[in-house]
mmCIF file of C-alpha atoms in Angstrom:
data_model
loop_
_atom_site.group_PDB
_atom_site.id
_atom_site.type_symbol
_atom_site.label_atom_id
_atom_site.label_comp_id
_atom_site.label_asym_id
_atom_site.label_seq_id
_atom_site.Cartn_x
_atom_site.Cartn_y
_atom_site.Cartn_z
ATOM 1 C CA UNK A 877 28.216 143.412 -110.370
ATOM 2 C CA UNK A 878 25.109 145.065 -110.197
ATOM 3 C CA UNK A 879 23.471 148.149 -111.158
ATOM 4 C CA UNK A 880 23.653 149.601 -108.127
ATOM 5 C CA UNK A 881 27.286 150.150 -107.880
ATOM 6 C CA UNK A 882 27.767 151.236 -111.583
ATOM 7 C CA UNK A 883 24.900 154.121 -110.202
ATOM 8 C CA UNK A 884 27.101 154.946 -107.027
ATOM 9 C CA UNK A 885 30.168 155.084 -109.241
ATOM 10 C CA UNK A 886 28.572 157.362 -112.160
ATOM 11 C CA UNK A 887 26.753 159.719 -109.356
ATOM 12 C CA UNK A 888 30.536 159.633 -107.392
ATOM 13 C CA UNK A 889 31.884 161.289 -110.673
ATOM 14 C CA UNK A 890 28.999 164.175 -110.999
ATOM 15 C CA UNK A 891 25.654 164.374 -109.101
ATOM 16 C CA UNK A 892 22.539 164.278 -111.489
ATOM 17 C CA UNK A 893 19.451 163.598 -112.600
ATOM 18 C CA UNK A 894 17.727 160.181 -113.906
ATOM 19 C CA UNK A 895 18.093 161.517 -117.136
ATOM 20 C CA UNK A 896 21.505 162.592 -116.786
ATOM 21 C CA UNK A 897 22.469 159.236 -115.508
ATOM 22 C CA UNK A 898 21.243 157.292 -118.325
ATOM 23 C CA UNK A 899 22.779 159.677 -120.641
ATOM 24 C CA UNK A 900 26.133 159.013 -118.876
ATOM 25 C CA UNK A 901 25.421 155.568 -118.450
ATOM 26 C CA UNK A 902 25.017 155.115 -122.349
ATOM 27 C CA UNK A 903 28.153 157.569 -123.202
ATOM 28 C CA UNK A 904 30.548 156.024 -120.806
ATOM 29 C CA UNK A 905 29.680 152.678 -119.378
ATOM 30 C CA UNK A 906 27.570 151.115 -122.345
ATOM 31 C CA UNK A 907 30.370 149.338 -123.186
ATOM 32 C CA UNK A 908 30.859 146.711 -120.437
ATOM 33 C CA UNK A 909 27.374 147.125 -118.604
ATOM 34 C CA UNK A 910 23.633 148.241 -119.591
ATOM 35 C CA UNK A 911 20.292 149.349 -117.701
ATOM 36 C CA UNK A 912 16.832 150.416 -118.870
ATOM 37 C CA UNK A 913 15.542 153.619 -117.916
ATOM 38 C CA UNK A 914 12.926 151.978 -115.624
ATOM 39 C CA UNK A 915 16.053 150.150 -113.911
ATOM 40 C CA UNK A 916 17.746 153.216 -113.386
ATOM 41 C CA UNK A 917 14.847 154.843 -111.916
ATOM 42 C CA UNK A 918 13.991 152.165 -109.286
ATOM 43 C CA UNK A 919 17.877 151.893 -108.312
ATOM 44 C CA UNK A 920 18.169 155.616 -107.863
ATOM 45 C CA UNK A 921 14.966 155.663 -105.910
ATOM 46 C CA UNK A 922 16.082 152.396 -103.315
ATOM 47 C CA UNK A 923 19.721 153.785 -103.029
ATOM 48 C CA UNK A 924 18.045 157.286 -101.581
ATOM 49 C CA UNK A 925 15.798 155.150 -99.714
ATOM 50 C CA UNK A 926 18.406 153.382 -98.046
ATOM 51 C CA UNK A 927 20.566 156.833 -97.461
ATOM 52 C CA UNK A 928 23.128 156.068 -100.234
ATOM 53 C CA UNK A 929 21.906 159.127 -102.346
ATOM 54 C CA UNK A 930 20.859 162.652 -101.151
ATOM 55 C CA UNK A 931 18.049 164.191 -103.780
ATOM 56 C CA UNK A 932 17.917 167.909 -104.104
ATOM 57 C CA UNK A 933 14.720 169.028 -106.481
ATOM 58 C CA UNK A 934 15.269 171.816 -108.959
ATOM 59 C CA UNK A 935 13.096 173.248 -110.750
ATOM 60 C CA UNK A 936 12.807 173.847 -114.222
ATOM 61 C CA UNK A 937 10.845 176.467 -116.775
ATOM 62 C CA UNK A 938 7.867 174.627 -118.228
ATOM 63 C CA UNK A 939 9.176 171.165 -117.268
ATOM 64 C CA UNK A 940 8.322 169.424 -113.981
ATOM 65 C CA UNK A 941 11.057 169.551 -111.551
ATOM 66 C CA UNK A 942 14.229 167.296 -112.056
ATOM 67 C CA UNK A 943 15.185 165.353 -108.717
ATOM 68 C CA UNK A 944 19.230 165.926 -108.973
ATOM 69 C CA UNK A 945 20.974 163.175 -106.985
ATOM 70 C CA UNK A 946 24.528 162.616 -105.288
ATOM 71 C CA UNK A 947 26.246 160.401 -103.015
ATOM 72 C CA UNK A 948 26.144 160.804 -99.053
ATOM 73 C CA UNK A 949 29.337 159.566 -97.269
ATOM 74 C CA UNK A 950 27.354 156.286 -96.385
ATOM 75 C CA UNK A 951 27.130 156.150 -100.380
ATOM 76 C CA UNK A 952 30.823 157.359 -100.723
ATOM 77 C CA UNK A 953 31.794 154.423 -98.003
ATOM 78 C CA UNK A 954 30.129 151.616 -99.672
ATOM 79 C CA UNK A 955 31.238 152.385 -102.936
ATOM 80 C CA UNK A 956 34.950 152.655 -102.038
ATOM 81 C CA UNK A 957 34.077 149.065 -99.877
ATOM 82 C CA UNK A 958 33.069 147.626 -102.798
ATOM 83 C CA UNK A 959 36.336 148.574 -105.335
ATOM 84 C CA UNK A 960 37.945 146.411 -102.701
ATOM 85 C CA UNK A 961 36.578 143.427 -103.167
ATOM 86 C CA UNK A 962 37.372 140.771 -105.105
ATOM 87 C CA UNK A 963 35.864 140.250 -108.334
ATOM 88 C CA UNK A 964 34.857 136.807 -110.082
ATOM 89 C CA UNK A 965 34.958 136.996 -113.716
ATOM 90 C CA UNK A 966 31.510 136.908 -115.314
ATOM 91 C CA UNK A 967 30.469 134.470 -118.058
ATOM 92 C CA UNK A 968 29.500 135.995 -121.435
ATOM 93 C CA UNK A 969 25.750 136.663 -121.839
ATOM 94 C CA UNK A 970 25.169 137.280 -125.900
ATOM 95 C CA UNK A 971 22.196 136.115 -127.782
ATOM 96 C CA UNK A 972 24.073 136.354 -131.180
ATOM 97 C CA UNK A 973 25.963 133.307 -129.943
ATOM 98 C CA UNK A 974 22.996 131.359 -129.021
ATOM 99 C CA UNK A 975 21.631 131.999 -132.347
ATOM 100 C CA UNK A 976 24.879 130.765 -133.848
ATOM 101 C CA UNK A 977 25.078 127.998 -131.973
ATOM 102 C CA UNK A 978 21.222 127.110 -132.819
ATOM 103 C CA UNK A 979 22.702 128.303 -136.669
ATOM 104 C CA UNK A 980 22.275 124.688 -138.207
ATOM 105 C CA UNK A 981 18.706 125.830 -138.801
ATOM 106 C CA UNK A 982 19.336 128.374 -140.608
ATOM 107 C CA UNK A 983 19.834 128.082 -144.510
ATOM 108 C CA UNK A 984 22.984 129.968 -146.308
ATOM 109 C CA UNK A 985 21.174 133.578 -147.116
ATOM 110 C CA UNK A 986 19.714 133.282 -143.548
ATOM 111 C CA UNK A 987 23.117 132.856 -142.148
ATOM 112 C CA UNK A 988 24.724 135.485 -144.211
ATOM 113 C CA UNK A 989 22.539 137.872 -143.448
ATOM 114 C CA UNK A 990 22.672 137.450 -139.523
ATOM 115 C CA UNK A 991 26.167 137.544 -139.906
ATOM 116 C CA UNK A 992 26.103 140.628 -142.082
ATOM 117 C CA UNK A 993 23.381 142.806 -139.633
ATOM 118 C CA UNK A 994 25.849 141.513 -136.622
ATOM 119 C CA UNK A 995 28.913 142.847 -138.229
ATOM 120 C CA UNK A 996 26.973 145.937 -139.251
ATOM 121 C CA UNK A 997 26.144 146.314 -135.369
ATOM 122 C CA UNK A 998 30.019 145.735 -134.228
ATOM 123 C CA UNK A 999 31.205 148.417 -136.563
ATOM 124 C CA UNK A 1000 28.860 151.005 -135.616
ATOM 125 C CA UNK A 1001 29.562 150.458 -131.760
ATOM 126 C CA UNK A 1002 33.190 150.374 -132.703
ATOM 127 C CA UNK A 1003 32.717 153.720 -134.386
ATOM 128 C CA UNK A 1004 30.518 155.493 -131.367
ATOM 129 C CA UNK A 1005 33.606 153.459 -128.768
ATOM 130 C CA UNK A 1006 36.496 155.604 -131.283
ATOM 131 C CA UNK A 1007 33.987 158.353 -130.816
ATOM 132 C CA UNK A 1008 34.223 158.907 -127.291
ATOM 133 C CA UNK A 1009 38.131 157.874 -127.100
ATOM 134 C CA UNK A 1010 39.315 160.855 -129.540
ATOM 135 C CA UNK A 1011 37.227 163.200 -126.082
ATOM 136 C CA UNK A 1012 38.567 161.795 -123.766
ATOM 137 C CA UNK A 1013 41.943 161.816 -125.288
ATOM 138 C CA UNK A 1014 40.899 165.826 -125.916
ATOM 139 C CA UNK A 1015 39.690 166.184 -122.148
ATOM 140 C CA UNK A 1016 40.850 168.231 -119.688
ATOM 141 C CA UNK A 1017 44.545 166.513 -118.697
ATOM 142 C CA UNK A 1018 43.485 166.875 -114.925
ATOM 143 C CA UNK A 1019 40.104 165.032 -115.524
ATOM 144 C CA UNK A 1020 42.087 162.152 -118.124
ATOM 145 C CA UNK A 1021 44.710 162.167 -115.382
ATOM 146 C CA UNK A 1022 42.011 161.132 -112.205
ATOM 147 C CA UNK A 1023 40.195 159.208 -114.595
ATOM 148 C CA UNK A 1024 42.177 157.245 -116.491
ATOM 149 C CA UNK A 1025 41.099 153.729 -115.118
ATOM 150 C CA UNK A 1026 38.219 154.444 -116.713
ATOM 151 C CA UNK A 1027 39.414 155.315 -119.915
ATOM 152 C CA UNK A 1028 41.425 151.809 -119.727
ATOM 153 C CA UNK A 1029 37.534 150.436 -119.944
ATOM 154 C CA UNK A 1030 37.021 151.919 -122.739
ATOM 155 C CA UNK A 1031 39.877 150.652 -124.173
ATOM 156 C CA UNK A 1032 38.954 147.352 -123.753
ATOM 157 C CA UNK A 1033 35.878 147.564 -125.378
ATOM 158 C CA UNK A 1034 37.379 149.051 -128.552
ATOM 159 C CA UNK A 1035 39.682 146.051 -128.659
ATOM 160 C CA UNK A 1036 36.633 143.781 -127.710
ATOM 161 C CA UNK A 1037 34.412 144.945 -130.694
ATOM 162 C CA UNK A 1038 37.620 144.911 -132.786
ATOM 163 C CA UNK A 1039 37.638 140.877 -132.097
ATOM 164 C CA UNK A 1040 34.101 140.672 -132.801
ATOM 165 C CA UNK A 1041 34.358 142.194 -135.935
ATOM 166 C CA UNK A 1042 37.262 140.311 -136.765
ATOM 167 C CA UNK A 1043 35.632 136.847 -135.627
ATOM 168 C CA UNK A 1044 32.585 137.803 -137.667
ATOM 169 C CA UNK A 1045 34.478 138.473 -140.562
ATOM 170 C CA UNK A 1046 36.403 135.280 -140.404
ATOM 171 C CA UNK A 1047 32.906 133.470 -139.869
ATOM 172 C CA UNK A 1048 31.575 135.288 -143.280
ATOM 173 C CA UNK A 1049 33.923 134.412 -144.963
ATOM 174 C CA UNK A 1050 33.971 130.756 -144.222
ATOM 175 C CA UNK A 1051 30.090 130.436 -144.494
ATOM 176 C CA UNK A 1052 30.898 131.252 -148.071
ATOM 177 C CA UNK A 1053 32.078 127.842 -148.645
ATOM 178 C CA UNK A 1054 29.928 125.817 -146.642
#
């Protein structure tokens, strides 16, 4: 996948700024995909180049004027083109693992403490995933009800950092007796 189409399919749930997209993009897709601001910029700015996006300015008091963007039909077309085609599962992409897999350099406190910051890190996206699943599950039962594919995402990253953490723990607690 690329960025492009996790833009089309935040800006095909609300229209809105940069800003507003990475805000989204961090609250509700953060879990499975991630962009820098500077990526989200230049993929906003190609996909209204190419007539994907419309961009309304607006201004704002004592701020420079936001550029507010939404899908045009084109935009609307290739994004429901694309949820019908076939996708190939991806391979996993995690430094941690590399490290671990590199960990033979790395002397017991070393390894206890990478394994103890990388737990630390699990927990607190586990806690911010919980976070948003107790709103959605207090949304609007309309919005829960059009968008609950989505919400099954979510889901899946809860039980994803759940097997980190409990991988992690496991790996802890048998560095302890090497």
């Amino acid at each position: 996948m690329s960025l492009r189409y996790a833009v089309l399919t935040l800006l095909d749930i609300e229209p809105g700024s940069g800003y507003d997209l990475k805000c989204r993009f961090e609250r509700r897709v953060s879990h499975f995909w991630s962009a820098s601001h500077q990526q989200m910029y230049r993929e906003l700015h190609k996909l209204h180049q190419e007539g994907l996006l419309d961009c309304v300015e607006q201004s704002q008091e004592g701020k420079p004027d936001k550029k507010v963007y939404s899908l045009t039909g084109k935009g609307r077309a290739e994004l429901r083109h694309w949820v019908t085609q076939p996708t190939a599962p991806q391979k996993i992409r995690e430094p941690f693992l590399v490290r671990m897999f590199a960990g033979h350099h790395l002397d017991r406190d070393d390894l206890h403490s990478a394994l103890d910051a990388q737990l630390q890190l699990h927990r607190e996206v586990l806690k911010n995933y919980r976070e948003q699943n107790e709103r959605v599950l207090n949304s609007d039962t309309a919005l829960q009800k059009r968008y609950w594919l989505a919400h099954k995402t979510l889901l899946l990253g809860i039980e994803a950092e759940k097997t980190w953490i409990t991988w992690l723990e496991n790996l802890r607690q048998e560095a302890e007796t090497k």
